[in-house]
PDB file of N, CA, C and O in Angstrom:
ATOM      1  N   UNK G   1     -99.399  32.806 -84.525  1.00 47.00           N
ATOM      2  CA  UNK G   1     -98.595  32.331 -85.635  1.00 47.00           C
ATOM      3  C   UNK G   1     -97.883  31.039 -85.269  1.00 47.00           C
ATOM      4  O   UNK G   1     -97.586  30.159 -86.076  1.00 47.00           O
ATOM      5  N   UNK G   2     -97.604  31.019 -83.764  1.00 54.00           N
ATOM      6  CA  UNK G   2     -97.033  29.951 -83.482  1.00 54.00           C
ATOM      7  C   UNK G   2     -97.837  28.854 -83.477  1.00 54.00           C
ATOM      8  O   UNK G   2     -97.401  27.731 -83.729  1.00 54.00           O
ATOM      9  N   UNK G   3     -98.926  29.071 -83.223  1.00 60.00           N
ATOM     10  CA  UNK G   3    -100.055  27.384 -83.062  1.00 60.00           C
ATOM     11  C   UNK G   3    -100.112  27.308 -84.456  1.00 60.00           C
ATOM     12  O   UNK G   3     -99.626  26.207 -84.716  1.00 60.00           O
ATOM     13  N   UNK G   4    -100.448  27.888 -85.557  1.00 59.00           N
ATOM     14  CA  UNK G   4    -100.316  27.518 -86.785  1.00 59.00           C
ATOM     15  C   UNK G   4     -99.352  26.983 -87.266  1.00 59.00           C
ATOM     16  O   UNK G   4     -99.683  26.038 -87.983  1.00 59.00           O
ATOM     17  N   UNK G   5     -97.684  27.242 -87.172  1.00 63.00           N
ATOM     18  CA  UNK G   5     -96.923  26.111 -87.641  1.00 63.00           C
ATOM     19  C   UNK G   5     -96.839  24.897 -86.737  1.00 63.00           C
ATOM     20  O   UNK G   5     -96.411  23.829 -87.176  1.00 63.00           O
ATOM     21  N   UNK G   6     -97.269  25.051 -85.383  1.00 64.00           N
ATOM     22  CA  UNK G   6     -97.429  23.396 -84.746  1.00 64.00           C
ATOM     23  C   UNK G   6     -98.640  22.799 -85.357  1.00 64.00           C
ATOM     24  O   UNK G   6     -98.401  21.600 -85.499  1.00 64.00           O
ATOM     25  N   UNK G   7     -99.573  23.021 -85.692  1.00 64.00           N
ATOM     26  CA  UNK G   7    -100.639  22.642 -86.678  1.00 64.00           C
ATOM     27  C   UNK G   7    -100.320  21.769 -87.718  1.00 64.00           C
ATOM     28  O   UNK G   7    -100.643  20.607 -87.961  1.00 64.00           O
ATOM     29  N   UNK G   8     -99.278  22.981 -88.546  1.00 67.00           N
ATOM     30  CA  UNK G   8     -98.846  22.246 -89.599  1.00 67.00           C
ATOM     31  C   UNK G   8     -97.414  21.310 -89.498  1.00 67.00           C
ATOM     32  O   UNK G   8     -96.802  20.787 -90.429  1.00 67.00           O
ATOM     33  N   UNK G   9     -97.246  21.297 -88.722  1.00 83.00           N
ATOM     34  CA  UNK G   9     -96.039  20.252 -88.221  1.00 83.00           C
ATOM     35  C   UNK G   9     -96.601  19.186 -87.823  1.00 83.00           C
ATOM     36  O   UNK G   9     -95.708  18.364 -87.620  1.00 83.00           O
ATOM     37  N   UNK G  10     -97.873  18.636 -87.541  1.00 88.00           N
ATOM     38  CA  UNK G  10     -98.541  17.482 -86.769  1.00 88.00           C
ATOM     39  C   UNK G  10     -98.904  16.863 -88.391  1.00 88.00           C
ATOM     40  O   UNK G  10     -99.085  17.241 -89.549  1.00 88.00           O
ATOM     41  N   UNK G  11     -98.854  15.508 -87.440  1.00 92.00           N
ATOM     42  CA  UNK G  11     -99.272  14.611 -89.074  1.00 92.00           C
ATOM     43  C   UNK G  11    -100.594  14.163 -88.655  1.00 92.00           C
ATOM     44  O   UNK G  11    -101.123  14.242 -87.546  1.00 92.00           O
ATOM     45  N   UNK G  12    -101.117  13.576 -89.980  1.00 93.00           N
ATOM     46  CA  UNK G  12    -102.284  13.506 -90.416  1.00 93.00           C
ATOM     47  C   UNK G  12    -102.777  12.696 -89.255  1.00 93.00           C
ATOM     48  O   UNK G  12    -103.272  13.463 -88.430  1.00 93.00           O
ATOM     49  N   UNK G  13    -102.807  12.025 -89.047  1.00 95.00           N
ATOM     50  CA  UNK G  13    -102.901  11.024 -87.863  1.00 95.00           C
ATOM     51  C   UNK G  13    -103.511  11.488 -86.649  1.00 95.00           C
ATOM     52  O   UNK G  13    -104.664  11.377 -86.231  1.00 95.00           O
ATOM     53  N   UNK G  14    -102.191  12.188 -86.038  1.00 95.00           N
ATOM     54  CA  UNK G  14    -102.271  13.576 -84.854  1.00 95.00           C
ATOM     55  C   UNK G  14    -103.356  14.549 -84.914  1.00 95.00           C
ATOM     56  O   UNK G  14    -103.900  15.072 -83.941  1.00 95.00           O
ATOM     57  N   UNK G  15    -103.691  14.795 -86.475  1.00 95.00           N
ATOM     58  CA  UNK G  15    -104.735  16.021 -86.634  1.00 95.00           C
ATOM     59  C   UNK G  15    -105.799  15.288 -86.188  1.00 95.00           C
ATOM     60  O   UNK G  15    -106.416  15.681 -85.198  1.00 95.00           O
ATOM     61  N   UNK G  16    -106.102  14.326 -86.734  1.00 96.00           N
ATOM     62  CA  UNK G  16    -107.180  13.590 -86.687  1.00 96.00           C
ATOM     63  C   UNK G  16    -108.203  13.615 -85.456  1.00 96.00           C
ATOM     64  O   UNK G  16    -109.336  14.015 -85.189  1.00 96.00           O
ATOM     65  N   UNK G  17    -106.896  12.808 -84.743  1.00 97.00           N
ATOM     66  CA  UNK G  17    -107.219  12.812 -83.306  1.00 97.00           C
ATOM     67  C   UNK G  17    -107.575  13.969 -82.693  1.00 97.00           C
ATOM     68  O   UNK G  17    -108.539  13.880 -81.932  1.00 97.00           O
ATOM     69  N   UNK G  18    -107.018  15.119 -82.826  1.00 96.00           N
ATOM     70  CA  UNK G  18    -107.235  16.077 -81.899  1.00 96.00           C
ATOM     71  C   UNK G  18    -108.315  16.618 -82.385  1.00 96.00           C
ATOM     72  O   UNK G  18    -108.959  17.398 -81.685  1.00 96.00           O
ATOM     73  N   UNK G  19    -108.658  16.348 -83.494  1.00 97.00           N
ATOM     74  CA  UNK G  19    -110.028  16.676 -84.356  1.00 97.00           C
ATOM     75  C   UNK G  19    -111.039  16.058 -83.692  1.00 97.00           C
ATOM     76  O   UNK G  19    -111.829  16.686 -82.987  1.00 97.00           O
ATOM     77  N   UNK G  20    -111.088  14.804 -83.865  1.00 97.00           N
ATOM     78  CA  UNK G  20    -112.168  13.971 -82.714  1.00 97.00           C
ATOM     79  C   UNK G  20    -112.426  14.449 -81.239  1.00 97.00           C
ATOM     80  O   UNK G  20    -113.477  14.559 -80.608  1.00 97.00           O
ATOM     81  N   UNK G  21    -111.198  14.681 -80.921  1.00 97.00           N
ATOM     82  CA  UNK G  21    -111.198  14.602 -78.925  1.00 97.00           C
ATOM     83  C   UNK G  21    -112.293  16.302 -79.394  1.00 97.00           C
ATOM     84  O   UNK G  21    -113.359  16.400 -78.785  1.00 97.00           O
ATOM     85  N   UNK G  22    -111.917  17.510 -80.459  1.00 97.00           N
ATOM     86  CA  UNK G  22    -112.769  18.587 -80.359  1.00 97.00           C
ATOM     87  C   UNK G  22    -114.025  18.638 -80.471  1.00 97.00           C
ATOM     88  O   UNK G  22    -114.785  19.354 -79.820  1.00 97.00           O
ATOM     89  N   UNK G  23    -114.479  17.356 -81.877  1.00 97.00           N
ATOM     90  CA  UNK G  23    -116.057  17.161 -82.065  1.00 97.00           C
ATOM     91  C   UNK G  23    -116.760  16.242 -80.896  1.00 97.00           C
ATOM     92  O   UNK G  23    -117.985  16.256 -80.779  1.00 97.00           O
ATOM     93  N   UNK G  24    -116.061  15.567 -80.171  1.00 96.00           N
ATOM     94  CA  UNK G  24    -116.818  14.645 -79.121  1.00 96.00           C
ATOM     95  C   UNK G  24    -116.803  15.457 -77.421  1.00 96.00           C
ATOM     96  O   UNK G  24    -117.571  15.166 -76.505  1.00 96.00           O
ATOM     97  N   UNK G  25    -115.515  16.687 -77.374  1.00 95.00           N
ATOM     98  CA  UNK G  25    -116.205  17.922 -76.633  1.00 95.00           C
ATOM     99  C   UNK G  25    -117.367  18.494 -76.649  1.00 95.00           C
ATOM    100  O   UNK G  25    -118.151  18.701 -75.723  1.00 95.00           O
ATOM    101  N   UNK G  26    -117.460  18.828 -78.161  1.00 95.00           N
ATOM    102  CA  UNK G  26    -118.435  20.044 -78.809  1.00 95.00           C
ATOM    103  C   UNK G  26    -119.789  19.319 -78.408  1.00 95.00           C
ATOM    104  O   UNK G  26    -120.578  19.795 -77.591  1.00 95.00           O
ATOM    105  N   UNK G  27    -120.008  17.874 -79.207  1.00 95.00           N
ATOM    106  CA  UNK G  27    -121.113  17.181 -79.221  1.00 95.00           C
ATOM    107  C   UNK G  27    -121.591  16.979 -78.009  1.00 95.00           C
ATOM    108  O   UNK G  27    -122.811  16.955 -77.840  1.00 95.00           O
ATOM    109  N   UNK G  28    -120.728  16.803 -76.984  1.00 94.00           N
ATOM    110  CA  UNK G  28    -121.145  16.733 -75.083  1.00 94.00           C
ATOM    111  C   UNK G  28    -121.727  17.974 -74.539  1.00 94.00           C
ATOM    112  O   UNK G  28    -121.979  18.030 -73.336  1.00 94.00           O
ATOM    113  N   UNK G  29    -122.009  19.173 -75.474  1.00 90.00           N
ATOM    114  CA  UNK G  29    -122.527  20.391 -74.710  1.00 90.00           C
ATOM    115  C   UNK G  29    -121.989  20.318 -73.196  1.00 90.00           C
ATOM    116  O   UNK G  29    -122.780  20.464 -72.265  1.00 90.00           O
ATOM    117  N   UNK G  30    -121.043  20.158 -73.047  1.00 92.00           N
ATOM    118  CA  UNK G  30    -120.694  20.818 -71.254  1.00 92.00           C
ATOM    119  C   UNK G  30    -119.907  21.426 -71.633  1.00 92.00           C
ATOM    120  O   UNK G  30    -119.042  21.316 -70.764  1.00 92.00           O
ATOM    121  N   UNK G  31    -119.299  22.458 -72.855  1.00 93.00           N
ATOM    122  CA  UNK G  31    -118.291  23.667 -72.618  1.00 93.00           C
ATOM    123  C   UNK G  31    -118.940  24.629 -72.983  1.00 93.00           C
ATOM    124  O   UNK G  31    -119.740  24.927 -73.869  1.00 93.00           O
ATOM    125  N   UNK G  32    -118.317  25.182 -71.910  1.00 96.00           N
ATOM    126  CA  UNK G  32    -119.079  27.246 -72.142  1.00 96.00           C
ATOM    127  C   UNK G  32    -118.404  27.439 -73.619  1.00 96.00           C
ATOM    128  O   UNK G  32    -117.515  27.059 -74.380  1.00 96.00           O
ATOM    129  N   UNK G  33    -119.536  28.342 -73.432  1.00 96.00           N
ATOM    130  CA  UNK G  33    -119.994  29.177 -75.014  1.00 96.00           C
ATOM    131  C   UNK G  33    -118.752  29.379 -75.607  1.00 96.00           C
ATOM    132  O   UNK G  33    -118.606  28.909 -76.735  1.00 96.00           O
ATOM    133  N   UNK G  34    -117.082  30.454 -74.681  1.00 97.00           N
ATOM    134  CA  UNK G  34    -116.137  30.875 -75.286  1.00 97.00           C
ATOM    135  C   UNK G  34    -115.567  29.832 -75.766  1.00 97.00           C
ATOM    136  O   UNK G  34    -115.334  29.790 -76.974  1.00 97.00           O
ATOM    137  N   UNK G  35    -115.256  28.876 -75.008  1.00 96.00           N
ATOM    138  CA  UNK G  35    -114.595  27.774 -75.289  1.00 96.00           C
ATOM    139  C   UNK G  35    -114.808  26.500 -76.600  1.00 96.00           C
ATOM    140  O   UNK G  35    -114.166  25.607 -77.153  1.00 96.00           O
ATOM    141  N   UNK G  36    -116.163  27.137 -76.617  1.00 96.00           N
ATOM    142  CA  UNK G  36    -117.118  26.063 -77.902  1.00 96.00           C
ATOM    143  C   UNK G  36    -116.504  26.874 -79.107  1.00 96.00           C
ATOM    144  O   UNK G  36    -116.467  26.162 -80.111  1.00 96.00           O
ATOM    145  N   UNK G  37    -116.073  27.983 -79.291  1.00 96.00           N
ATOM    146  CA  UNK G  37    -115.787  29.058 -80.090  1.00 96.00           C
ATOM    147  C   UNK G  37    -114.380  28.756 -80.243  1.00 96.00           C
ATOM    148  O   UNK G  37    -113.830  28.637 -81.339  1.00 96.00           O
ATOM    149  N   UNK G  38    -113.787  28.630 -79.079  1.00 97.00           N
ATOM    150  CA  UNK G  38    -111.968  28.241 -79.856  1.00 97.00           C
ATOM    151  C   UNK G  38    -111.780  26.921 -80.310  1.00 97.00           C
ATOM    152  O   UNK G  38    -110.807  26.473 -80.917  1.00 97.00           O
ATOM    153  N   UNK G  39    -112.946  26.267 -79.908  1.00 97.00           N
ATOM    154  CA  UNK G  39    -112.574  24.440 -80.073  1.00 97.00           C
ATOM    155  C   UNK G  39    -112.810  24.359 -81.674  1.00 97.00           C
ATOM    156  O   UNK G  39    -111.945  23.813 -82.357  1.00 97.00           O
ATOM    157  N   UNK G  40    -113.943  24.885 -82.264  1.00 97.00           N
ATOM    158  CA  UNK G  40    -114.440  25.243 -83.295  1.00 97.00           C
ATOM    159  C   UNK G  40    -113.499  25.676 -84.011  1.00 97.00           C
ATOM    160  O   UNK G  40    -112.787  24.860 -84.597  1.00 97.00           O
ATOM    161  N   UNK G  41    -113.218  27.359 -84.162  1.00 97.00           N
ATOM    162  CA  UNK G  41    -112.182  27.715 -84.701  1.00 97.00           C
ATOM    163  C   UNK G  41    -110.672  26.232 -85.009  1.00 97.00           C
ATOM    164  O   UNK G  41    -110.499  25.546 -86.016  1.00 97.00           O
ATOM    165  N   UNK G  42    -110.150  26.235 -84.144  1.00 97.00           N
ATOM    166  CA  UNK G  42    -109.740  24.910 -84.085  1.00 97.00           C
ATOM    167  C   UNK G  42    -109.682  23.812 -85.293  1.00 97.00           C
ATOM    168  O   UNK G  42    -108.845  23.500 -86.141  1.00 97.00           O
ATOM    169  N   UNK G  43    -111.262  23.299 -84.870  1.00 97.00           N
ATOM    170  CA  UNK G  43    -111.629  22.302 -85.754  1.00 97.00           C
ATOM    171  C   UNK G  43    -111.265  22.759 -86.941  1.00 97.00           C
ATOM    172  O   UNK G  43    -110.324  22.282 -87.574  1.00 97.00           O
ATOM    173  N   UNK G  44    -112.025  23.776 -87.358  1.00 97.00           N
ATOM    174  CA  UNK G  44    -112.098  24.406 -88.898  1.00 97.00           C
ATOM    175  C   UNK G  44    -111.074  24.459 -89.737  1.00 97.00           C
ATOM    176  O   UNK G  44    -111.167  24.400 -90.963  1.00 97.00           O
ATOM    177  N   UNK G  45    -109.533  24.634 -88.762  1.00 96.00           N
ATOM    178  CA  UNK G  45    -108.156  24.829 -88.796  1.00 96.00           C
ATOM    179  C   UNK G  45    -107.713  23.172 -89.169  1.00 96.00           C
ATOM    180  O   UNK G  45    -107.327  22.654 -90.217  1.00 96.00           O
ATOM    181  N   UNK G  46    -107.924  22.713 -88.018  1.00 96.00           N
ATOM    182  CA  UNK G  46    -107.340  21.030 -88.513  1.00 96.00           C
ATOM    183  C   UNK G  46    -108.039  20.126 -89.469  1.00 96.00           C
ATOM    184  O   UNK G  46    -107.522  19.097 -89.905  1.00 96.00           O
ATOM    185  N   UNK G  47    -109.190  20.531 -89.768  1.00 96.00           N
ATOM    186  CA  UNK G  47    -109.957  20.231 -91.345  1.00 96.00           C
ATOM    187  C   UNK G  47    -109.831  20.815 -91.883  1.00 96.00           C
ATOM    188  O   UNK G  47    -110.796  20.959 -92.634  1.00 96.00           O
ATOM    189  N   UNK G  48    -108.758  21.677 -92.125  1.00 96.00           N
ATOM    190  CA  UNK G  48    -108.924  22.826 -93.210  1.00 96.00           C
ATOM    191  C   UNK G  48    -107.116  21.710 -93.449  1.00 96.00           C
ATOM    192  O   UNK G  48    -106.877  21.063 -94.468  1.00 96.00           O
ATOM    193  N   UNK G  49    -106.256  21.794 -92.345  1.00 95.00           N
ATOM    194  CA  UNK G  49    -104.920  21.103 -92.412  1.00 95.00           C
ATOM    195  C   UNK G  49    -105.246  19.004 -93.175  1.00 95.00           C
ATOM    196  O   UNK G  49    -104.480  18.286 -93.818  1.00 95.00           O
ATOM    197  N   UNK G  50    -106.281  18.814 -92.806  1.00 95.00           N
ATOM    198  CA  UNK G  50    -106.036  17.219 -92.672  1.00 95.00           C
ATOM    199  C   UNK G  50    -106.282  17.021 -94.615  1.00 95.00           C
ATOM    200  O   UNK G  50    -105.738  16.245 -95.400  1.00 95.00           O
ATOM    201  N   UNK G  51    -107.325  18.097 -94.834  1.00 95.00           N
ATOM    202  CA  UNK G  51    -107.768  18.127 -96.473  1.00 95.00           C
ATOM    203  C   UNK G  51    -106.542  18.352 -97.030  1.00 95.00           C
ATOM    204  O   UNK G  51    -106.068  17.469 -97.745  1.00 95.00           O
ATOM    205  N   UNK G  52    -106.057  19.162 -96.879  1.00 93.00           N
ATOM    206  CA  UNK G  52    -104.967  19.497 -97.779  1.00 93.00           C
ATOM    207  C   UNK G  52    -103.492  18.551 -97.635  1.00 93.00           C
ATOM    208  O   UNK G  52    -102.572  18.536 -98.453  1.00 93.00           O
ATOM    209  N   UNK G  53    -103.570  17.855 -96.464  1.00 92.00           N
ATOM    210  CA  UNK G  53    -102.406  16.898 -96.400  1.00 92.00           C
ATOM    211  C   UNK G  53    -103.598  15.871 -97.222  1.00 92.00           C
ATOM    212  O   UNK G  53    -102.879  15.466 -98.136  1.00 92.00           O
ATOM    213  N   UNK G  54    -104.502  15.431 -97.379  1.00 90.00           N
ATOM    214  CA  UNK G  54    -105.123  14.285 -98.284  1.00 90.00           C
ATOM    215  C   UNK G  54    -104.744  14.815-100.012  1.00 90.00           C
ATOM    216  O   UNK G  54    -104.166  14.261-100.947  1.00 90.00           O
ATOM    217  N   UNK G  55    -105.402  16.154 -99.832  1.00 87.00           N
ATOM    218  CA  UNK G  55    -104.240  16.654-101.214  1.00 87.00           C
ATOM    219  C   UNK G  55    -103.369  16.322-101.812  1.00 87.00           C
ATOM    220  O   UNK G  55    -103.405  15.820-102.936  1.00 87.00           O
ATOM    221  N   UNK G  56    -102.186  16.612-100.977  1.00 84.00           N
ATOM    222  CA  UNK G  56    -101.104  16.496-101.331  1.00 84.00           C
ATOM    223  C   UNK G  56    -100.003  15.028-101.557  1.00 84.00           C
ATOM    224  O   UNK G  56     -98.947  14.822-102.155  1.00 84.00           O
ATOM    225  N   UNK G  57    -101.183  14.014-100.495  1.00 83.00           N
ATOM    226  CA  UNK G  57    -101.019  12.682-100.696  1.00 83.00           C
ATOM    227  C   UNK G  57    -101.454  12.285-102.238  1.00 83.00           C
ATOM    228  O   UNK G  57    -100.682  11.753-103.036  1.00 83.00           O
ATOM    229  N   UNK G  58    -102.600  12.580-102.471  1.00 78.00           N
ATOM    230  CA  UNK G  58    -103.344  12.317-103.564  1.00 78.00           C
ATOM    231  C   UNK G  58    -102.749  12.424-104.604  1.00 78.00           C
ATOM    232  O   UNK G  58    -102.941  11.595-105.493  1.00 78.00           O
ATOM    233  N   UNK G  59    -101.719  13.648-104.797  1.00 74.00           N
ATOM    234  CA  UNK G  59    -100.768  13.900-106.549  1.00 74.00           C
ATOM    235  C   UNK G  59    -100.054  13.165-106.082  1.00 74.00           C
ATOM    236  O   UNK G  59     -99.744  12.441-107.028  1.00 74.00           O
ATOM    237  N   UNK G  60     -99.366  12.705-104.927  1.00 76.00           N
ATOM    238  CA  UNK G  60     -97.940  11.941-105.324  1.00 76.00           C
ATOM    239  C   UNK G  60     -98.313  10.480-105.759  1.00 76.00           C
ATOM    240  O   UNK G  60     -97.611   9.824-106.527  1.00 76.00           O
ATOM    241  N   UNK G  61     -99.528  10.011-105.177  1.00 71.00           N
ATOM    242  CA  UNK G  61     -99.526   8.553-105.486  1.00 71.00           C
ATOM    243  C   UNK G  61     -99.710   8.619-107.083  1.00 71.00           C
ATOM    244  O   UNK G  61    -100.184   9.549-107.736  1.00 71.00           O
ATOM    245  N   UNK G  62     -99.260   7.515-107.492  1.00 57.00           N
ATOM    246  CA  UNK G  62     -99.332   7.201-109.333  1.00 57.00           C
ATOM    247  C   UNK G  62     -99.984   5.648-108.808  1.00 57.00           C
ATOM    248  O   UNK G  62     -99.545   4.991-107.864  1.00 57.00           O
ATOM    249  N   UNK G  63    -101.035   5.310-109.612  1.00 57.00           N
ATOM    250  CA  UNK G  63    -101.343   3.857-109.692  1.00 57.00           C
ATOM    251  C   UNK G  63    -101.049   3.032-111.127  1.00 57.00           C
ATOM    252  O   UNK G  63    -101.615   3.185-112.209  1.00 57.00           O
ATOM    253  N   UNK G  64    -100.280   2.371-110.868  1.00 53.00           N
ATOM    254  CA  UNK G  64     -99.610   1.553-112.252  1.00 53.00           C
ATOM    255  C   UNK G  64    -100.879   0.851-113.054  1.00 53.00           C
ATOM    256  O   UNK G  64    -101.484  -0.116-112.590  1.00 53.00           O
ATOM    257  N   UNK G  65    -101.141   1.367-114.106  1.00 54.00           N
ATOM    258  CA  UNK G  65    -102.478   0.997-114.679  1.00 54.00           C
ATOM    259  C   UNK G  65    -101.857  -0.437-115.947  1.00 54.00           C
ATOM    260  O   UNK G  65    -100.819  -0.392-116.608  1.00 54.00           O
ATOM    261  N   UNK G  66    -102.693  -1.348-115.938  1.00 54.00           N
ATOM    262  CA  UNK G  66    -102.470  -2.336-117.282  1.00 54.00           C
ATOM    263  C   UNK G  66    -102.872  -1.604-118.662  1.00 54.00           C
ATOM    264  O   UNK G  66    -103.998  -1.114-118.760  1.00 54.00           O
ATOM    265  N   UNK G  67    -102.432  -1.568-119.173  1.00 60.00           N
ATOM    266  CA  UNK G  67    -103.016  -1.420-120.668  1.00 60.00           C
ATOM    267  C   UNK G  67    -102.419  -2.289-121.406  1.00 60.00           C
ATOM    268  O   UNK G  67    -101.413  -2.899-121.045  1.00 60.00           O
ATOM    269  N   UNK G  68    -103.222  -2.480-122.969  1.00 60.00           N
ATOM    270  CA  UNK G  68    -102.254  -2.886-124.178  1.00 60.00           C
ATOM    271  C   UNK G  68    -101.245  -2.572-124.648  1.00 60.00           C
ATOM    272  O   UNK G  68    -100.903  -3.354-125.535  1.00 60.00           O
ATOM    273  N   UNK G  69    -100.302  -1.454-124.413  1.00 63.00           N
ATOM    274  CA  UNK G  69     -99.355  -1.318-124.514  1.00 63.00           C
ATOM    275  C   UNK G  69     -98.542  -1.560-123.343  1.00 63.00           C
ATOM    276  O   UNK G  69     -97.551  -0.850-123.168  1.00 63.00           O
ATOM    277  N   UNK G  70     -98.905  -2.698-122.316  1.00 67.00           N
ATOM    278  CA  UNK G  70     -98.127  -2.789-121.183  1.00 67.00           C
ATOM    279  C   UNK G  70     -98.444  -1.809-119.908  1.00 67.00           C
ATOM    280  O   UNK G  70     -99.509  -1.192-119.881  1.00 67.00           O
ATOM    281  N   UNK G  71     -97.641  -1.706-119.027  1.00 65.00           N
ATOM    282  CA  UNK G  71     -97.665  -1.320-117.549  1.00 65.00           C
ATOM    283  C   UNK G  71     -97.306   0.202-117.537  1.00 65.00           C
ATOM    284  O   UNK G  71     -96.103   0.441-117.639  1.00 65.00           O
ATOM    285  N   UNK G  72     -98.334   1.501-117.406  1.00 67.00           N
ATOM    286  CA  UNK G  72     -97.622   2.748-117.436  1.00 67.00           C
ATOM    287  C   UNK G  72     -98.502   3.225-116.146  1.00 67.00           C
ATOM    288  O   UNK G  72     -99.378   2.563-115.588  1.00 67.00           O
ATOM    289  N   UNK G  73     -97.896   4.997-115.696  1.00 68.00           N
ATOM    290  CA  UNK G  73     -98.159   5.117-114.295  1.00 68.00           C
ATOM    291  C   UNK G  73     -99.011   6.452-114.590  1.00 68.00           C
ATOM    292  O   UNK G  73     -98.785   7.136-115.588  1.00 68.00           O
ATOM    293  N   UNK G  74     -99.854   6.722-113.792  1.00 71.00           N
ATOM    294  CA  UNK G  74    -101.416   7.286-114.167  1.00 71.00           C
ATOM    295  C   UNK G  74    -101.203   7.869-113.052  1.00 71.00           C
ATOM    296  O   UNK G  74    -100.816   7.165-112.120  1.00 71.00           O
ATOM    297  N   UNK G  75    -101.405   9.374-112.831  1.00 70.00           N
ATOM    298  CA  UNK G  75    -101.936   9.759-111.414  1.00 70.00           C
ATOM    299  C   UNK G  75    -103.101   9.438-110.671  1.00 70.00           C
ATOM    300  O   UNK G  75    -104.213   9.502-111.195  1.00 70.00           O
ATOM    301  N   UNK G  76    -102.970   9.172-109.750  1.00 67.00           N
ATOM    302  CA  UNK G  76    -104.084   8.517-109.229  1.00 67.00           C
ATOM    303  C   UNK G  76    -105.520   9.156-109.128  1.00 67.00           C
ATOM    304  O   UNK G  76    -106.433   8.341-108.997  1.00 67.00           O
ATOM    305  N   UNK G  77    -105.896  10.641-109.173  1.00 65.00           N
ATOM    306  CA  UNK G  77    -107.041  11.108-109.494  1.00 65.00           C
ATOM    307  C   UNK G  77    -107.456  10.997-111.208  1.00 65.00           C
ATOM    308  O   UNK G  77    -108.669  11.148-111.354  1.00 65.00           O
ATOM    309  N   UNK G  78    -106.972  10.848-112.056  1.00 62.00           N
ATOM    310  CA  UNK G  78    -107.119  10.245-113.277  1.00 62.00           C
ATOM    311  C   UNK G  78    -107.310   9.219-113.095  1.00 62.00           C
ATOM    312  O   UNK G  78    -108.336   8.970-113.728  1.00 62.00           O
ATOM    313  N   UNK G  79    -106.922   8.194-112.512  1.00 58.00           N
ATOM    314  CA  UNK G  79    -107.235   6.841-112.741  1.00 58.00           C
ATOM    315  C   UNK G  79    -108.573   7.091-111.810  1.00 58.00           C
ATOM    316  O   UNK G  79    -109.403   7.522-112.610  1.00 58.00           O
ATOM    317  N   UNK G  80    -108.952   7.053-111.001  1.00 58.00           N
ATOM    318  CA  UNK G  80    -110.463   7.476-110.185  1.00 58.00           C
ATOM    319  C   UNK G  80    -111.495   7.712-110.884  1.00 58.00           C
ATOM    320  O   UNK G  80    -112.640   7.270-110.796  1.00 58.00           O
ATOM    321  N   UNK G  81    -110.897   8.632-111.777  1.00 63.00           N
ATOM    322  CA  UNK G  81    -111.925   9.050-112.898  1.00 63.00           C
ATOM    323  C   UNK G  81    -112.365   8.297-114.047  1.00 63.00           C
ATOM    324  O   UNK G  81    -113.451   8.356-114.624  1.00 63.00           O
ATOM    325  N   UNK G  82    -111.108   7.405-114.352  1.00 61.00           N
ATOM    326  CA  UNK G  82    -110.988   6.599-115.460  1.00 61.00           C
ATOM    327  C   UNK G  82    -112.081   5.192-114.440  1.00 61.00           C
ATOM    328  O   UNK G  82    -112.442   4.304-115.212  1.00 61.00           O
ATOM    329  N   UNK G  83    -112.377   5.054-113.525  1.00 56.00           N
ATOM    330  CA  UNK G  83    -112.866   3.670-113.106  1.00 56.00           C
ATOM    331  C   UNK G  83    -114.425   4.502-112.681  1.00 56.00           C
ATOM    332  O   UNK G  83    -115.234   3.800-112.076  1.00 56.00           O
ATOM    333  N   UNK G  84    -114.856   6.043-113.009  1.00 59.00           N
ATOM    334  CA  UNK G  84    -116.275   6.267-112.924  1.00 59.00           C
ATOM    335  C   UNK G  84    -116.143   6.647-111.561  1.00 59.00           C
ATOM    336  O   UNK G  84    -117.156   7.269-111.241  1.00 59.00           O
ATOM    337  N   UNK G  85    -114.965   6.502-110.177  1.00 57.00           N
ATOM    338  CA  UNK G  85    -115.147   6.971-109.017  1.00 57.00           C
ATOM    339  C   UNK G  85    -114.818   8.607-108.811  1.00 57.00           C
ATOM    340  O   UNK G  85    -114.971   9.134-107.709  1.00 57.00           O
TER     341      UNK G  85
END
């Protein structure tokens, strides 16, 4: 329980990294089998953490859109949608 709130106490950044240093372990095949199994687990955990901090980034941003009636603020997955991305 405790590695899970240090998990979620690390910022996006931090996850990242420790995400990489796990897939460029994994990808080197030199860790025994158990160890390929917690690095994994792991991973699954800090991509499961880095998505949901992109989440949660994602509703707060508003992108100030032009229209004819002037300058109003659009959540930014609406506006994504509104440009076909």
């Amino acid at each position: 329980m405790a590695a899970a709130k240090e998990q979620e106490a690390l910022s996006f950044e931090a996850a990242m990294e420790r995400l990489e240093s796990i897939v460029n372990k994994l990808e080197s095949g030199d860790v025994p089998l158990e160890t390929a199994i917690e690095l994994f687990q792991e991973g699954m955990k800090l991509s499961s953490l880095c998505g949901s901090k992109l989440e949660q980034v994602e509703r707060k941003i508003e992108v100030l859109i032009e229209s004819e009636n002037g300058l109003h603020k659009k959540p930014f997955a609406q506006a994504n949608e509104d440009r076909g991305e």
